[in-house]
PDB file of C-alpha atoms in Angstrom:
ATOM      1  CA  MET A   1     106.679  69.475  95.270  1.00  0.00           C
ATOM      2  CA  THR A   2     108.129  67.882  92.010  1.00  0.00           C
ATOM      3  CA  SER A   3     110.460  64.538  92.265  1.00  0.00           C
ATOM      4  CA  LYS A   4     113.430  66.338  92.579  1.00  0.00           C
ATOM      5  CA  THR A   5     112.304  68.546  95.810  1.00  0.00           C
ATOM      6  CA  GLU A   6     111.217  65.171  97.391  1.00  0.00           C
ATOM      7  CA  ASN A   7     114.426  63.349  96.854  1.00  0.00           C
ATOM      8  CA  ASN A   8     116.429  65.877  97.678  1.00  0.00           C
ATOM      9  CA  ASN A   9     116.756  65.534 101.526  1.00  0.00           C
ATOM     10  CA  THR A  10     120.234  66.188 102.657  1.00  0.00           C
ATOM     11  CA  PRO A  11     120.477  68.395 105.945  1.00  0.00           C
ATOM     12  CA  VAL A  12     121.274  71.769 105.202  1.00  0.00           C
ATOM     13  CA  LYS A  13     122.810  73.867 107.766  1.00  0.00           C
ATOM     14  CA  MET A  14     121.428  76.977 108.550  1.00  0.00           C
ATOM     15  CA  PRO A  15     123.393  79.781 109.030  1.00  0.00           C
ATOM     16  CA  PHE A  16     123.007  81.344 112.461  1.00  0.00           C
ATOM     17  CA  PHE A  17     122.464  85.171 112.058  1.00  0.00           C
ATOM     18  CA  LYS A  18     120.259  84.960 109.427  1.00  0.00           C
ATOM     19  CA  THR A  19     118.092  82.339 111.085  1.00  0.00           C
ATOM     20  CA  MET A  20     118.247  84.790 114.326  1.00  0.00           C
ATOM     21  CA  LEU A  21     118.039  88.152 112.995  1.00  0.00           C
ATOM     22  CA  GLY A  22     116.767  88.006 109.271  1.00  0.00           C
ATOM     23  CA  SER A  23     113.196  88.554 110.003  1.00  0.00           C
ATOM     24  CA  TYR A  24     113.755  91.666 111.088  1.00  0.00           C
ATOM     25  CA  GLY A  25     115.680  92.851 108.601  1.00  0.00           C
ATOM     26  CA  LEU A  26     112.823  92.162 106.281  1.00  0.00           C
ATOM     27  CA  LEU A  27     110.280  94.221 108.097  1.00  0.00           C
ATOM     28  CA  ILE A  28     112.799  96.451 108.321  1.00  0.00           C
ATOM     29  CA  ASP A  29     113.702  96.882 104.576  1.00  0.00           C
ATOM     30  CA  ASN A  30     109.710  97.064 103.704  1.00  0.00           C
ATOM     31  CA  PHE A  31     109.018  99.114 106.605  1.00  0.00           C
ATOM     32  CA  LYS A  32     106.900 101.016 104.355  1.00  0.00           C
ATOM     33  CA  SER A  33     103.980  98.145 103.923  1.00  0.00           C
ATOM     34  CA  PHE A  34     103.843  97.475 107.218  1.00  0.00           C
ATOM     35  CA  VAL A  35     102.793 100.499 108.058  1.00  0.00           C
ATOM     36  CA  ILE A  36     100.646 101.148 104.706  1.00  0.00           C
ATOM     37  CA  LEU A  37      99.158  97.627 104.952  1.00  0.00           C
ATOM     38  CA  GLY A  38      99.260  96.815 108.805  1.00  0.00           C
ATOM     39  CA  SER A  39      96.927  99.907 109.719  1.00  0.00           C
ATOM     40  CA  VAL A  40      94.533  98.665 106.354  1.00  0.00           C
ATOM     41  CA  PHE A  41      93.980  95.719 109.056  1.00  0.00           C
ATOM     42  CA  SER A  42      94.728  97.357 111.851  1.00  0.00           C
ATOM     43  CA  ILE A  43      91.646  99.391 111.888  1.00  0.00           C
ATOM     44  CA  LEU A  44      89.451  96.912 109.874  1.00  0.00           C
ATOM     45  CA  LEU A  45      90.338  94.655 113.646  1.00  0.00           C
ATOM     46  CA  LEU A  46      89.962  98.331 115.298  1.00  0.00           C
ATOM     47  CA  LEU A  47      86.830  98.651 114.223  1.00  0.00           C
ATOM     48  CA  ILE A  48      85.473  94.827 114.913  1.00  0.00           C
ATOM     49  CA  TYR A  49      86.633  94.866 118.712  1.00  0.00           C
ATOM     50  CA  PHE A  50      84.946  98.434 119.369  1.00  0.00           C
ATOM     51  CA  VAL A  51      81.386  97.340 117.766  1.00  0.00           C
ATOM     52  CA  SER A  52      81.963  94.077 119.901  1.00  0.00           C
ATOM     53  CA  GLY A  53      82.394  95.770 122.616  1.00  0.00           C
ATOM     54  CA  GLN A  54      86.227  94.296 122.893  1.00  0.00           C
ATOM     55  CA  ASP A  55      88.800  96.680 122.356  1.00  0.00           C
ATOM     56  CA  ILE A  56      91.585  96.946 124.322  1.00  0.00           C
ATOM     57  CA  MET A  57      90.776  99.964 126.637  1.00  0.00           C
ATOM     58  CA  CYS A  58      87.830  97.441 128.705  1.00  0.00           C
ATOM     59  CA  ASN A  59      90.347  95.571 130.594  1.00  0.00           C
ATOM     60  CA  ASN A  60      91.127  99.267 132.490  1.00  0.00           C
ATOM     61  CA  GLY A  61      88.601  99.622 135.430  1.00  0.00           C
ATOM     62  CA  TYR A  62      88.271 103.008 134.698  1.00  0.00           C
ATOM     63  CA  TYR A  63      87.637 103.576 131.157  1.00  0.00           C
ATOM     64  CA  ARG A  64      84.299  99.948 131.557  1.00  0.00           C
ATOM     65  CA  GLN A  65      82.567 102.825 133.989  1.00  0.00           C
ATOM     66  CA  ASN A  66      81.960 105.028 130.928  1.00  0.00           C
ATOM     67  CA  HIS A  67      81.972 102.838 127.569  1.00  0.00           C
ATOM     68  CA  TYR A  68      80.476  99.956 125.768  1.00  0.00           C
ATOM     69  CA  CYS A  69      82.058  96.796 127.183  1.00  0.00           C
ATOM     70  CA  THR A  70      81.637  93.429 126.881  1.00  0.00           C
ATOM     71  CA  ASN A  71      81.793  89.677 129.098  1.00  0.00           C
ATOM     72  CA  ASN A  72      79.916  87.671 126.709  1.00  0.00           C
ATOM     73  CA  ILE A  73      81.807  84.561 127.148  1.00  0.00           C
ATOM     74  CA  ILE A  74      80.589  83.025 123.651  1.00  0.00           C
ATOM     75  CA  SER A  75      80.966  86.742 121.757  1.00  0.00           C
ATOM     76  CA  TYR A  76      84.463  86.813 123.069  1.00  0.00           C
ATOM     77  CA  VAL A  77      85.518  83.474 121.498  1.00  0.00           C
ATOM     78  CA  ILE A  78      83.731  83.879 118.186  1.00  0.00           C
ATOM     79  CA  VAL A  79      85.565  87.777 118.118  1.00  0.00           C
ATOM     80  CA  HIS A  80      88.664  86.090 118.659  1.00  0.00           C
ATOM     81  CA  ILE A  81      89.025  83.460 116.573  1.00  0.00           C
ATOM     82  CA  LEU A  82      87.362  86.135 113.345  1.00  0.00           C
ATOM     83  CA  GLY A  83      90.396  88.371 114.772  1.00  0.00           C
ATOM     84  CA  ILE A  84      92.741  85.522 114.137  1.00  0.00           C
ATOM     85  CA  PHE A  85      91.281  84.883 111.370  1.00  0.00           C
ATOM     86  CA  ILE A  86      92.008  88.069 109.951  1.00  0.00           C
ATOM     87  CA  PHE A  87      95.842  87.753 110.729  1.00  0.00           C
ATOM     88  CA  CYS A  88      95.595  85.020 108.901  1.00  0.00           C
ATOM     89  CA  MET A  89      94.343  87.665 106.079  1.00  0.00           C
ATOM     90  CA  PHE A  90      97.446  89.758 106.506  1.00  0.00           C
ATOM     91  CA  ILE A  91      99.585  87.200 106.362  1.00  0.00           C
ATOM     92  CA  ARG A  92      98.744  85.925 103.105  1.00  0.00           C
ATOM     93  CA  CYS A  93      98.458  89.805 102.178  1.00  0.00           C
ATOM     94  CA  TRP A  94     101.711  90.342 102.906  1.00  0.00           C
ATOM     95  CA  GLY A  95     103.327  87.541 101.489  1.00  0.00           C
ATOM     96  CA  GLU A  96     101.640  88.324  97.923  1.00  0.00           C
ATOM     97  CA  ILE A  97     103.725  91.996  98.561  1.00  0.00           C
ATOM     98  CA  VAL A  98     106.988  90.733 100.114  1.00  0.00           C
ATOM     99  CA  PHE A  99     107.211  87.896  99.225  1.00  0.00           C
ATOM    100  CA  SER A 100     106.094  87.334  95.436  1.00  0.00           C
ATOM    101  CA  LYS A 101     107.088  90.999  95.041  1.00  0.00           C
ATOM    102  CA  LYS A 102     103.721  92.599  94.113  1.00  0.00           C
ATOM    103  CA  ASN A 103     102.982  95.947  93.461  1.00  0.00           C
ATOM    104  CA  LYS A 104     100.090  96.690  95.068  1.00  0.00           C
ATOM    105  CA  LEU A 105      97.330  94.411  96.028  1.00  0.00           C
ATOM    106  CA  THR A 106      93.833  93.900  94.131  1.00  0.00           C
ATOM    107  CA  TYR A 107      90.210  93.977  95.980  1.00  0.00           C
ATOM    108  CA  ARG A 108      89.965  90.398  95.360  1.00  0.00           C
ATOM    109  CA  SER A 109      93.209  90.399  97.564  1.00  0.00           C
ATOM    110  CA  PHE A 110      91.025  91.476 100.721  1.00  0.00           C
ATOM    111  CA  ILE A 111      88.051  88.517  99.948  1.00  0.00           C
ATOM    112  CA  PRO A 112      89.079  85.133 102.340  1.00  0.00           C
ATOM    113  CA  GLN A 113      90.746  82.824 100.333  1.00  0.00           C
ATOM    114  CA  SER A 114      91.689  78.788 100.740  1.00  0.00           C
ATOM    115  CA  SER A 115      95.405  79.891 101.558  1.00  0.00           C
ATOM    116  CA  ASP A 116      93.799  81.922 104.754  1.00  0.00           C
ATOM    117  CA  PHE A 117      91.985  79.360 105.904  1.00  0.00           C
ATOM    118  CA  LYS A 118      95.328  76.931 105.216  1.00  0.00           C
ATOM    119  CA  VAL A 119      97.119  79.228 107.373  1.00  0.00           C
ATOM    120  CA  LEU A 120      94.776  79.456 110.152  1.00  0.00           C
ATOM    121  CA  GLY A 121      95.063  75.155 109.987  1.00  0.00           C
ATOM    122  CA  LEU A 122      98.444  75.203 110.803  1.00  0.00           C
ATOM    123  CA  PHE A 123      98.009  77.648 113.411  1.00  0.00           C
ATOM    124  CA  ILE A 124      95.475  75.448 115.159  1.00  0.00           C
ATOM    125  CA  ALA A 125      97.871  72.692 114.649  1.00  0.00           C
ATOM    126  CA  TYR A 126     100.814  74.296 116.234  1.00  0.00           C
ATOM    127  CA  LEU A 127      98.567  74.972 119.332  1.00  0.00           C
ATOM    128  CA  SER A 128      97.819  71.663 119.573  1.00  0.00           C
ATOM    129  CA  THR A 129     101.149  70.464 120.300  1.00  0.00           C
ATOM    130  CA  LEU A 130     101.577  73.810 123.555  1.00  0.00           C
ATOM    131  CA  ALA A 131      98.202  71.693 124.284  1.00  0.00           C
ATOM    132  CA  ILE A 132     100.544  68.426 124.353  1.00  0.00           C
ATOM    133  CA  ALA A 133     103.087  70.140 126.432  1.00  0.00           C
ATOM    134  CA  GLY A 134     100.493  71.306 128.277  1.00  0.00           C
ATOM    135  CA  THR A 135      98.857  67.858 128.939  1.00  0.00           C
ATOM    136  CA  SER A 136     102.100  66.840 130.509  1.00  0.00           C
ATOM    137  CA  VAL A 137     103.161  69.406 132.709  1.00  0.00           C
ATOM    138  CA  TYR A 138      99.635  68.618 134.477  1.00  0.00           C
ATOM    139  CA  LEU A 139      99.839  64.555 134.229  1.00  0.00           C
ATOM    140  CA  LEU A 140     103.140  65.169 135.955  1.00  0.00           C
ATOM    141  CA  TYR A 141     101.787  68.199 138.407  1.00  0.00           C
ATOM    142  CA  LYS A 142      99.056  65.554 139.105  1.00  0.00           C
ATOM    143  CA  ARG A 143     100.763  62.392 139.372  1.00  0.00           C
ATOM    144  CA  VAL A 144     100.632  60.646 142.862  1.00  0.00           C
ATOM    145  CA  PRO A 145     104.343  59.562 143.750  1.00  0.00           C
ATOM    146  CA  SER A 146     104.743  55.588 143.582  1.00  0.00           C
ATOM    147  CA  PRO A 147     106.958  54.329 145.726  1.00  0.00           C
ATOM    148  CA  ASN A 148     108.259  51.275 143.364  1.00  0.00           C
ATOM    149  CA  TRP A 149     110.782  53.585 141.037  1.00  0.00           C
ATOM    150  CA  HIS A 150     111.197  51.946 138.417  1.00  0.00           C
ATOM    151  CA  ILE A 151     107.385  53.012 138.041  1.00  0.00           C
ATOM    152  CA  GLU A 152     108.400  56.446 138.990  1.00  0.00           C
ATOM    153  CA  VAL A 153     111.306  56.779 136.261  1.00  0.00           C
ATOM    154  CA  MET A 154     108.872  54.775 133.697  1.00  0.00           C
ATOM    155  CA  TYR A 155     106.101  57.519 134.539  1.00  0.00           C
ATOM    156  CA  PHE A 156     108.145  60.595 134.150  1.00  0.00           C
ATOM    157  CA  ALA A 157     110.237  59.232 130.678  1.00  0.00           C
ATOM    158  CA  VAL A 158     106.606  58.530 129.170  1.00  0.00           C
ATOM    159  CA  VAL A 159     104.664  61.622 130.132  1.00  0.00           C
ATOM    160  CA  SER A 160     107.449  63.560 129.587  1.00  0.00           C
ATOM    161  CA  LEU A 161     107.521  63.293 125.514  1.00  0.00           C
ATOM    162  CA  GLY A 162     105.010  65.496 125.306  1.00  0.00           C
ATOM    163  CA  PHE A 163     107.382  67.940 125.821  1.00  0.00           C
ATOM    164  CA  LEU A 164     109.541  66.895 122.421  1.00  0.00           C
ATOM    165  CA  VAL A 165     106.215  68.203 120.812  1.00  0.00           C
ATOM    166  CA  PRO A 166     106.757  71.787 120.287  1.00  0.00           C
ATOM    167  CA  LEU A 167     109.938  71.306 120.164  1.00  0.00           C
ATOM    168  CA  TYR A 168     110.503  68.997 117.052  1.00  0.00           C
ATOM    169  CA  SER A 169     107.595  71.075 115.471  1.00  0.00           C
ATOM    170  CA  LEU A 170     109.633  74.009 115.023  1.00  0.00           C
ATOM    171  CA  ARG A 171     111.288  71.847 112.337  1.00  0.00           C
ATOM    172  CA  PHE A 172     108.004  72.442 110.419  1.00  0.00           C
ATOM    173  CA  LEU A 173     107.826  76.227 110.305  1.00  0.00           C
ATOM    174  CA  SER A 174     108.498  76.391 106.904  1.00  0.00           C
ATOM    175  CA  TYR A 175     105.289  74.965 106.261  1.00  0.00           C
ATOM    176  CA  PHE A 176     103.900  78.638 106.840  1.00  0.00           C
ATOM    177  CA  ALA A 177     105.634  79.877 104.076  1.00  0.00           C
ATOM    178  CA  PHE A 178     104.465  77.513 101.771  1.00  0.00           C
ATOM    179  CA  VAL A 179     101.160  77.922 102.493  1.00  0.00           C
ATOM    180  CA  VAL A 180     101.199  81.516 102.358  1.00  0.00           C
ATOM    181  CA  GLU A 181     103.198  81.809  98.629  1.00  0.00           C
ATOM    182  CA  LYS A 182     100.612  79.013  97.728  1.00  0.00           C
ATOM    183  CA  GLU A 183     102.935  76.184  97.311  1.00  0.00           C
ATOM    184  CA  PRO A 184     102.799  72.668  97.343  1.00  0.00           C
ATOM    185  CA  LEU A 185     104.041  71.162 100.742  1.00  0.00           C
ATOM    186  CA  PRO A 186     107.466  69.192 100.615  1.00  0.00           C
ATOM    187  CA  ASN A 187     106.843  65.831 102.181  1.00  0.00           C
ATOM    188  CA  LEU A 188     107.412  65.441 106.099  1.00  0.00           C
ATOM    189  CA  GLY A 189     110.209  63.232 106.182  1.00  0.00           C
ATOM    190  CA  VAL A 190     111.815  65.675 103.932  1.00  0.00           C
ATOM    191  CA  VAL A 191     112.125  68.690 105.619  1.00  0.00           C
ATOM    192  CA  TRP A 192     112.561  66.487 108.592  1.00  0.00           C
ATOM    193  CA  HIS A 193     115.818  65.026 107.137  1.00  0.00           C
ATOM    194  CA  LYS A 194     116.818  68.949 105.678  1.00  0.00           C
ATOM    195  CA  THR A 195     116.279  70.687 109.634  1.00  0.00           C
ATOM    196  CA  LYS A 196     118.404  67.913 111.154  1.00  0.00           C
ATOM    197  CA  GLY A 197     121.207  69.278 113.299  1.00  0.00           C
ATOM    198  CA  ASN A 198     119.221  72.558 113.118  1.00  0.00           C
ATOM    199  CA  THR A 199     116.850  71.939 116.607  1.00  0.00           C
ATOM    200  CA  ALA A 200     118.822  74.307 118.922  1.00  0.00           C
ATOM    201  CA  LEU A 201     119.279  77.017 116.319  1.00  0.00           C
ATOM    202  CA  LEU A 202     115.342  76.687 115.800  1.00  0.00           C
ATOM    203  CA  LEU A 203     114.524  76.509 119.349  1.00  0.00           C
ATOM    204  CA  ILE A 204     117.094  79.751 120.351  1.00  0.00           C
ATOM    205  CA  SER A 205     115.931  81.999 117.347  1.00  0.00           C
ATOM    206  CA  SER A 206     112.013  81.306 117.957  1.00  0.00           C
ATOM    207  CA  ILE A 207     112.876  81.780 122.206  1.00  0.00           C
ATOM    208  CA  VAL A 208     113.989  85.168 120.929  1.00  0.00           C
ATOM    209  CA  LEU A 209     111.264  85.979 118.274  1.00  0.00           C
ATOM    210  CA  MET A 210     108.754  85.268 121.372  1.00  0.00           C
ATOM    211  CA  MET A 211     110.916  87.164 123.561  1.00  0.00           C
ATOM    212  CA  VAL A 212     111.164  90.337 121.595  1.00  0.00           C
ATOM    213  CA  GLY A 213     107.612  90.397 120.582  1.00  0.00           C
ATOM    214  CA  ILE A 214     106.249  89.610 124.519  1.00  0.00           C
ATOM    215  CA  ALA A 215     108.347  92.813 125.449  1.00  0.00           C
ATOM    216  CA  VAL A 216     107.429  94.846 123.163  1.00  0.00           C
ATOM    217  CA  SER A 217     103.954  94.424 123.207  1.00  0.00           C
ATOM    218  CA  PHE A 218     104.212  94.232 127.154  1.00  0.00           C
ATOM    219  CA  SER A 219     105.524  97.778 127.056  1.00  0.00           C
ATOM    220  CA  VAL A 220     103.105  99.153 125.160  1.00  0.00           C
ATOM    221  CA  VAL A 221      99.483  97.521 126.537  1.00  0.00           C
ATOM    222  CA  GLN A 222     100.793  98.407 130.015  1.00  0.00           C
ATOM    223  CA  ASN A 223     100.938 102.270 129.164  1.00  0.00           C
ATOM    224  CA  VAL A 224      97.739 101.924 127.958  1.00  0.00           C
ATOM    225  CA  LEU A 225      95.935  99.806 130.619  1.00  0.00           C
ATOM    226  CA  MET A 226      97.549 102.098 133.034  1.00  0.00           C
ATOM    227  CA  ALA A 227      95.940 104.974 131.863  1.00  0.00           C
ATOM    228  CA  LYS A 228      93.569 106.853 134.370  1.00  0.00           C
ATOM    229  CA  GLU A 229      92.131 109.463 132.091  1.00  0.00           C
ATOM    230  CA  ILE A 230      90.900 108.017 128.980  1.00  0.00           C
ATOM    231  CA  ASN A 231      88.298 109.621 126.547  1.00  0.00           C
ATOM    232  CA  PHE A 232      87.279 107.511 123.479  1.00  0.00           C
ATOM    233  CA  VAL A 233      89.895 109.335 121.433  1.00  0.00           C
ATOM    234  CA  THR A 234      92.564 107.785 123.046  1.00  0.00           C
ATOM    235  CA  ALA A 235      90.762 104.148 123.107  1.00  0.00           C
ATOM    236  CA  ILE A 236      91.110 104.606 119.480  1.00  0.00           C
ATOM    237  CA  ILE A 237      94.792 105.199 119.134  1.00  0.00           C
ATOM    238  CA  GLY A 238      95.588 102.747 122.279  1.00  0.00           C
ATOM    239  CA  GLU A 239      93.798  99.906 120.404  1.00  0.00           C
ATOM    240  CA  TYR A 240      95.166 101.097 116.874  1.00  0.00           C
ATOM    241  CA  LEU A 241      98.888 100.808 118.294  1.00  0.00           C
ATOM    242  CA  SER A 242      97.965  97.505 119.804  1.00  0.00           C
ATOM    243  CA  ASN A 243      96.511  96.439 116.391  1.00  0.00           C
ATOM    244  CA  MET A 244      99.962  97.710 115.324  1.00  0.00           C
ATOM    245  CA  ILE A 245     102.277  95.778 117.657  1.00  0.00           C
ATOM    246  CA  SER A 246     100.495  92.532 116.874  1.00  0.00           C
ATOM    247  CA  ILE A 247     100.715  92.795 113.378  1.00  0.00           C
ATOM    248  CA  MET A 248     104.495  93.559 113.180  1.00  0.00           C
ATOM    249  CA  PHE A 249     105.409  90.481 115.415  1.00  0.00           C
ATOM    250  CA  ALA A 250     102.830  88.282 112.804  1.00  0.00           C
ATOM    251  CA  ILE A 251     105.126  89.700 110.243  1.00  0.00           C
ATOM    252  CA  CYS A 252     108.090  88.857 112.304  1.00  0.00           C
ATOM    253  CA  PHE A 253     106.486  85.305 112.483  1.00  0.00           C
ATOM    254  CA  ILE A 254     106.007  84.409 108.501  1.00  0.00           C
ATOM    255  CA  SER A 255     108.813  86.403 107.651  1.00  0.00           C
ATOM    256  CA  TYR A 256     111.173  83.963 110.072  1.00  0.00           C
ATOM    257  CA  CYS A 257     109.455  80.979 107.902  1.00  0.00           C
ATOM    258  CA  LYS A 258     109.961  82.542 105.180  1.00  0.00           C
ATOM    259  CA  ILE A 259     113.833  82.881 105.692  1.00  0.00           C
ATOM    260  CA  GLN A 260     113.806  78.990 106.734  1.00  0.00           C
ATOM    261  CA  LYS A 261     111.650  77.826 103.484  1.00  0.00           C
ATOM    262  CA  ASP A 262     114.490  79.694 101.400  1.00  0.00           C
ATOM    263  CA  ILE A 263     117.397  78.572 103.152  1.00  0.00           C
ATOM    264  CA  LEU A 264     116.295  74.923 103.169  1.00  0.00           C
ATOM    265  CA  PHE A 265     115.025  74.979  99.728  1.00  0.00           C
ATOM    266  CA  GLU A 266     117.538  77.143  98.535  1.00  0.00           C
ATOM    267  CA  ARG A 267     118.542  75.022  95.958  1.00  0.00           C
ATOM    268  CA  ASN A 268     115.550  73.765  94.656  1.00  0.00           C
ATOM    269  CA  ASP A 269     114.005  77.407  94.001  1.00  0.00           C
ATOM    270  CA  ASN A 270     117.678  78.382  92.641  1.00  0.00           C
ATOM    271  CA  ALA A 271     117.306  74.852  89.870  1.00  0.00           C
ATOM    272  CA  LYS A 272     113.819  76.459  89.210  1.00  0.00           C
ATOM    273  CA  LYS A 273     114.945  80.185  87.580  1.00  0.00           C
TER     274      LYS A 273
END
């Protein structure tokens, strides 16, 4: 970023409703793009999962008896890593259409780019923060209680610090939007100061976003997996819908990151115009 951006680290008060609900508004406003672009990537994922024998219907016992499904763990890991990377590509394409206001994508848009790998890297970094919190849970569960309460309190205090890592990492979600829009990442300290006083709001809005995604996914997936009579056409429709739900959640997530970026750096963006 420019030196002006680096020096402007004044805390920004994030508006409640825009932070909480803005991502859903962006989805509604660009619903046509979601259907068109989402369908392209959903069909691509569908082909990959069906060819590898890992479509969602393979979780249905009735379906597995008469259709190709694999239990190979290596194949499972490779295919799902590929699937995650395709989601990263979709997020970048979505940014090109919606955030950059391009009328259409070119064939080059569907070729992997460096920003796709950067999005993947950020995704892995955020998963790592959850792993740290999970390690704290494991250490607390496996600990042998000490008769010395001073040691017990100190152990609990130190290990519990791991829970703060994913909490405070929410203050840096705007980095996803910077990568998608192919802009230089601001200094960690700048983002930290700008988001000061917004941790509770970011936590609540993130939980709401996650709960909405889980609720919608569960309602669709549950109906799909509980079906007793599934033919190939039904399996295709189920996989398509499942992928579209995941893509919709990806849109809400990157839109949530975009809103954070716009709020936190609005003054700088306006100065550029």
